[in-house]
Amino acid sequence: MGTHRRPKPPSRTRIATLGVAAGAVSLLPAQSQAAPKPSVDEVRKQVEKLYEEAEAPTEEYNAIREKQQKLQREVDGARDRLARKQQEINELREQTGPLAAEQYRTGGIDPSVQLFLSSDPDEYLGKAEALGRTGHRQAAALQALESRQRELAQERADAAQRLTALEEARARAEAKKDEVQSKLTEARKLLNSLTAEQRARMAAAQQRADAAAGTSDAPTSYTGPASGRARTAIEFAYAQLGKPYEWGATGPGSYDCSGLVGAAWRSAGVSLPRTVQQMYDAGRKVARSDMQPGDIIYWYNSSQHNGMYVGNGKAIHAPRTGKNIEIVPVDTMPFFAASRP
C-alpha cells in the first residue's frame, strides 16, 4: 500500500501571481461594459429609425380609434332604443291592468251559464259583447307586450355584444398607444443623451439637409395650377405649414400624415377615410406621370405615410414627431403610388 503524499502548498510568489491575474480578470467585464457613446450621426439615424417605426402603429391606432368611435355611437344608439322599448313596455303594462281587472270581475264563468242565470238576457248580451271587445283588446295588448319584451331582450343581447366589442377596441387602442409612446420615449432618451452642443450641431445638420433637399415649412400661399376642390384642399394644407406633427391628431393645432390629408379634403367638402391604408384602398389610382395637384401620394408602401401633391414635383405632408408640416420634393422618400379622391 503506497503512502499518500499531500500536495505541496503554493509558494508566496505563485499566490501573488494568481492574485494579480484574478484582479486582471475581474477588471475585464468593467472594461468591456464601458462602450463608447454613439456619435451624433449615429444618434440621428437611430432617432429617425424609431420615428419611422412609430408610423405604422400610429396608423393602426387611427384605424382602431375610428372603429372604437363607431362602436361607441352604436352602443349609445342601443341604449336609447332600450330606454324607448322599456317605456313602451311600461305603458303597455299600465294598459293591460284595467283589462285584466275587468276580466277578473266576470269570474271566468262560462258565457252560456251566465246567460242562463241572467235575469235580463238582453242586458247580459250587451255586456257580453262589450266584454268580448274588451277581451280582444286585452289579447292584442298582451301580444304587443310580449312582442316588445322579445324585442327588448334581443336589443339587450345586441347591446351587450357591442359593448364587449367596444371594450376590446379600447384595449387594442391602448396597446398601440403604448407601442407608439415606447418608441417616442426611446427616441427622446437618445436625444437627451447628447450634450446641448451636440444637439445644436444635429439641428444645424438637419437644417442644411432640408435646405439642400428643398424642404420648407415656412408659411406661404399656393400659386399652383390646381382648381376647384383640389385647390381648396391644397390651400387648406398650405395654411397648416409650420404646425407640428402629432401622432393621432387631425387638427386644428397639429396633425399626423393622414390627419392632414383628411382635413384638407374635408375643407373642400370631400370626406375621406381616416387612415393611409383606407385612403389608398378608396382612391382611384393614378400613374405618377398623370398626377395632378391635390392627388394623394403614398410613400414606402400603401399604409405607412402619405401627403398631397402640389405640382412642380413637390408635395405637402406632416412628416414625423419633432418636425412640422412642410413642402418637400416627391422623391424625398421612396414613392409608392398616388390616388385621386
PDB file of N, CA and C in Angstrom, residues 260-303:
ATOM      1  N   LEU A 260     -53.759  65.220 -41.748  1.00  0.00           N
ATOM      2  CA  LEU A 260     -53.648  66.430 -42.574  1.00  0.00           C
ATOM      3  C   LEU A 260     -54.367  66.249 -43.906  1.00  0.00           C
ATOM      4  N   VAL A 261     -54.131  65.125 -44.576  1.00  0.00           N
ATOM      5  CA  VAL A 261     -54.755  64.874 -45.879  1.00  0.00           C
ATOM      6  C   VAL A 261     -56.278  64.857 -45.733  1.00  0.00           C
ATOM      7  N   GLY A 262     -56.773  64.166 -44.708  1.00  0.00           N
ATOM      8  CA  GLY A 262     -58.218  64.089 -44.498  1.00  0.00           C
ATOM      9  C   GLY A 262     -58.829  65.447 -44.207  1.00  0.00           C
ATOM     10  N   ALA A 263     -58.170  66.247 -43.366  1.00  0.00           N
ATOM     11  CA  ALA A 263     -58.687  67.571 -43.014  1.00  0.00           C
ATOM     12  C   ALA A 263     -58.685  68.500 -44.234  1.00  0.00           C
ATOM     13  N   ALA A 264     -57.638  68.408 -45.061  1.00  0.00           N
ATOM     14  CA  ALA A 264     -57.545  69.264 -46.243  1.00  0.00           C
ATOM     15  C   ALA A 264     -58.699  68.995 -47.205  1.00  0.00           C
ATOM     16  N   TRP A 265     -58.940  67.724 -47.491  1.00  0.00           N
ATOM     17  CA  TRP A 265     -60.016  67.394 -48.424  1.00  0.00           C
ATOM     18  C   TRP A 265     -61.389  67.614 -47.792  1.00  0.00           C
ATOM     19  N   ARG A 266     -61.489  67.463 -46.485  1.00  0.00           N
ATOM     20  CA  ARG A 266     -62.767  67.738 -45.800  1.00  0.00           C
ATOM     21  C   ARG A 266     -63.136  69.216 -45.939  1.00  0.00           C
ATOM     22  N   SER A 267     -62.126  70.097 -45.932  1.00  0.00           N
ATOM     23  CA  SER A 267     -62.394  71.533 -46.102  1.00  0.00           C
ATOM     24  C   SER A 267     -62.983  71.826 -47.480  1.00  0.00           C
ATOM     25  N   ALA A 268     -62.744  70.894 -48.428  1.00  0.00           N
ATOM     26  CA  ALA A 268     -63.265  71.052 -49.783  1.00  0.00           C
ATOM     27  C   ALA A 268     -64.574  70.284 -49.984  1.00  0.00           C
ATOM     28  N   GLY A 269     -65.107  69.742 -48.880  1.00  0.00           N
ATOM     29  CA  GLY A 269     -66.385  69.027 -48.964  1.00  0.00           C
ATOM     30  C   GLY A 269     -66.272  67.571 -49.349  1.00  0.00           C
ATOM     31  N   VAL A 270     -65.065  67.011 -49.281  1.00  0.00           N
ATOM     32  CA  VAL A 270     -64.847  65.601 -49.636  1.00  0.00           C
ATOM     33  C   VAL A 270     -64.468  64.835 -48.376  1.00  0.00           C
ATOM     34  N   SER A 271     -65.244  63.811 -48.053  1.00  0.00           N
ATOM     35  CA  SER A 271     -64.983  63.012 -46.855  1.00  0.00           C
ATOM     36  C   SER A 271     -64.116  61.807 -47.219  1.00  0.00           C
ATOM     37  N   LEU A 272     -62.953  61.708 -46.593  1.00  0.00           N
ATOM     38  CA  LEU A 272     -62.037  60.590 -46.832  1.00  0.00           C
ATOM     39  C   LEU A 272     -61.983  59.695 -45.601  1.00  0.00           C
ATOM     40  N   PRO A 273     -61.618  58.416 -45.774  1.00  0.00           N
ATOM     41  CA  PRO A 273     -61.414  57.552 -44.603  1.00  0.00           C
ATOM     42  C   PRO A 273     -60.272  58.081 -43.744  1.00  0.00           C
ATOM     43  N   ARG A 274     -60.105  57.519 -42.554  1.00  0.00           N
ATOM     44  CA  ARG A 274     -59.162  58.071 -41.587  1.00  0.00           C
ATOM     45  C   ARG A 274     -57.705  57.721 -41.855  1.00  0.00           C
ATOM     46  N   THR A 275     -57.418  56.484 -42.274  1.00  0.00           N
ATOM     47  CA  THR A 275     -56.029  56.025 -42.290  1.00  0.00           C
ATOM     48  C   THR A 275     -55.421  56.023 -43.693  1.00  0.00           C
ATOM     49  N   VAL A 276     -54.091  55.937 -43.742  1.00  0.00           N
ATOM     50  CA  VAL A 276     -53.366  55.874 -45.016  1.00  0.00           C
ATOM     51  C   VAL A 276     -53.864  54.686 -45.849  1.00  0.00           C
ATOM     52  N   GLN A 277     -53.957  53.516 -45.226  1.00  0.00           N
ATOM     53  CA  GLN A 277     -54.385  52.321 -45.958  1.00  0.00           C
ATOM     54  C   GLN A 277     -55.803  52.475 -46.492  1.00  0.00           C
ATOM     55  N   GLN A 278     -56.698  53.015 -45.685  1.00  0.00           N
ATOM     56  CA  GLN A 278     -58.087  53.198 -46.126  1.00  0.00           C
ATOM     57  C   GLN A 278     -58.171  54.196 -47.270  1.00  0.00           C
ATOM     58  N   MET A 279     -57.375  55.256 -47.215  1.00  0.00           N
ATOM     59  CA  MET A 279     -57.355  56.233 -48.312  1.00  0.00           C
ATOM     60  C   MET A 279     -56.837  55.585 -49.592  1.00  0.00           C
ATOM     61  N   TYR A 280     -55.804  54.764 -49.435  1.00  0.00           N
ATOM     62  CA  TYR A 280     -55.242  54.064 -50.599  1.00  0.00           C
ATOM     63  C   TYR A 280     -56.287  53.128 -51.215  1.00  0.00           C
ATOM     64  N   ASP A 281     -56.985  52.385 -50.369  1.00  0.00           N
ATOM     65  CA  ASP A 281     -57.990  51.431 -50.868  1.00  0.00           C
ATOM     66  C   ASP A 281     -59.161  52.145 -51.541  1.00  0.00           C
ATOM     67  N   ALA A 282     -59.533  53.324 -51.020  1.00  0.00           N
ATOM     68  CA  ALA A 282     -60.729  54.016 -51.514  1.00  0.00           C
ATOM     69  C   ALA A 282     -60.465  54.867 -52.749  1.00  0.00           C
ATOM     70  N   GLY A 283     -59.222  55.337 -52.937  1.00  0.00           N
ATOM     71  CA  GLY A 283     -58.930  56.281 -54.014  1.00  0.00           C
ATOM     72  C   GLY A 283     -58.753  55.621 -55.374  1.00  0.00           C
ATOM     73  N   ARG A 284     -58.987  56.415 -56.429  1.00  0.00           N
ATOM     74  CA  ARG A 284     -58.749  55.933 -57.796  1.00  0.00           C
ATOM     75  C   ARG A 284     -57.274  56.117 -58.104  1.00  0.00           C
ATOM     76  N   LYS A 285     -56.575  55.028 -58.412  1.00  0.00           N
ATOM     77  CA  LYS A 285     -55.120  55.082 -58.608  1.00  0.00           C
ATOM     78  C   LYS A 285     -54.778  55.820 -59.905  1.00  0.00           C
ATOM     79  N   VAL A 286     -53.734  56.626 -59.817  1.00  0.00           N
ATOM     80  CA  VAL A 286     -53.256  57.348 -60.998  1.00  0.00           C
ATOM     81  C   VAL A 286     -51.758  57.104 -61.136  1.00  0.00           C
ATOM     82  N   ALA A 287     -51.290  57.067 -62.358  1.00  0.00           N
ATOM     83  CA  ALA A 287     -49.855  56.888 -62.615  1.00  0.00           C
ATOM     84  C   ALA A 287     -49.101  58.136 -62.169  1.00  0.00           C
ATOM     85  N   ARG A 288     -47.854  57.948 -61.811  1.00  0.00           N
ATOM     86  CA  ARG A 288     -47.056  59.097 -61.373  1.00  0.00           C
ATOM     87  C   ARG A 288     -46.997  60.166 -62.457  1.00  0.00           C
ATOM     88  N   SER A 289     -46.923  59.738 -63.699  1.00  0.00           N
ATOM     89  CA  SER A 289     -46.833  60.694 -64.809  1.00  0.00           C
ATOM     90  C   SER A 289     -48.135  61.462 -65.024  1.00  0.00           C
ATOM     91  N   ASP A 290     -49.241  60.955 -64.457  1.00  0.00           N
ATOM     92  CA  ASP A 290     -50.550  61.598 -64.622  1.00  0.00           C
ATOM     93  C   ASP A 290     -51.002  62.350 -63.371  1.00  0.00           C
ATOM     94  N   MET A 291     -50.112  62.484 -62.386  1.00  0.00           N
ATOM     95  CA  MET A 291     -50.518  63.139 -61.138  1.00  0.00           C
ATOM     96  C   MET A 291     -50.928  64.588 -61.375  1.00  0.00           C
ATOM     97  N   GLN A 292     -51.963  64.993 -60.628  1.00  0.00           N
ATOM     98  CA  GLN A 292     -52.425  66.376 -60.646  1.00  0.00           C
ATOM     99  C   GLN A 292     -52.381  66.925 -59.217  1.00  0.00           C
ATOM    100  N   PRO A 293     -52.225  68.243 -59.063  1.00  0.00           N
ATOM    101  CA  PRO A 293     -52.248  68.821 -57.720  1.00  0.00           C
ATOM    102  C   PRO A 293     -53.519  68.409 -56.959  1.00  0.00           C
ATOM    103  N   GLY A 294     -53.324  68.006 -55.719  1.00  0.00           N
ATOM    104  CA  GLY A 294     -54.434  67.520 -54.894  1.00  0.00           C
ATOM    105  C   GLY A 294     -54.445  66.018 -54.759  1.00  0.00           C
ATOM    106  N   ASP A 295     -53.776  65.312 -55.694  1.00  0.00           N
ATOM    107  CA  ASP A 295     -53.706  63.849 -55.588  1.00  0.00           C
ATOM    108  C   ASP A 295     -52.958  63.455 -54.316  1.00  0.00           C
ATOM    109  N   ILE A 296     -53.308  62.293 -53.791  1.00  0.00           N
ATOM    110  CA  ILE A 296     -52.671  61.792 -52.567  1.00  0.00           C
ATOM    111  C   ILE A 296     -51.469  60.929 -52.958  1.00  0.00           C
ATOM    112  N   ILE A 297     -50.316  61.219 -52.360  1.00  0.00           N
ATOM    113  CA  ILE A 297     -49.099  60.447 -52.621  1.00  0.00           C
ATOM    114  C   ILE A 297     -48.843  59.507 -51.439  1.00  0.00           C
ATOM    115  N   TYR A 298     -48.456  58.268 -51.771  1.00  0.00           N
ATOM    116  CA  TYR A 298     -48.116  57.281 -50.739  1.00  0.00           C
ATOM    117  C   TYR A 298     -46.634  56.951 -50.875  1.00  0.00           C
ATOM    118  N   TRP A 299     -45.927  57.047 -49.759  1.00  0.00           N
ATOM    119  CA  TRP A 299     -44.502  56.717 -49.744  1.00  0.00           C
ATOM    120  C   TRP A 299     -44.272  55.404 -49.006  1.00  0.00           C
ATOM    121  N   TYR A 300     -43.206  54.711 -49.349  1.00  0.00           N
ATOM    122  CA  TYR A 300     -42.778  53.442 -48.732  1.00  0.00           C
ATOM    123  C   TYR A 300     -43.697  52.282 -49.133  1.00  0.00           C
ATOM    124  N   ASN A 301     -44.998  52.362 -48.773  1.00  0.00           N
ATOM    125  CA  ASN A 301     -45.968  51.304 -49.104  1.00  0.00           C
ATOM    126  C   ASN A 301     -47.368  51.902 -49.026  1.00  0.00           C
ATOM    127  N   SER A 302     -48.383  51.043 -49.037  1.00  0.00           N
ATOM    128  CA  SER A 302     -49.763  51.531 -49.096  1.00  0.00           C
ATOM    129  C   SER A 302     -50.317  51.951 -47.741  1.00  0.00           C
ATOM    130  N   SER A 303     -49.540  51.779 -46.672  1.00  0.00           N
ATOM    131  CA  SER A 303     -50.128  52.014 -45.348  1.00  0.00           C
ATOM    132  C   SER A 303     -49.291  52.859 -44.403  1.00  0.00           C
TER     133      SER A 303
END
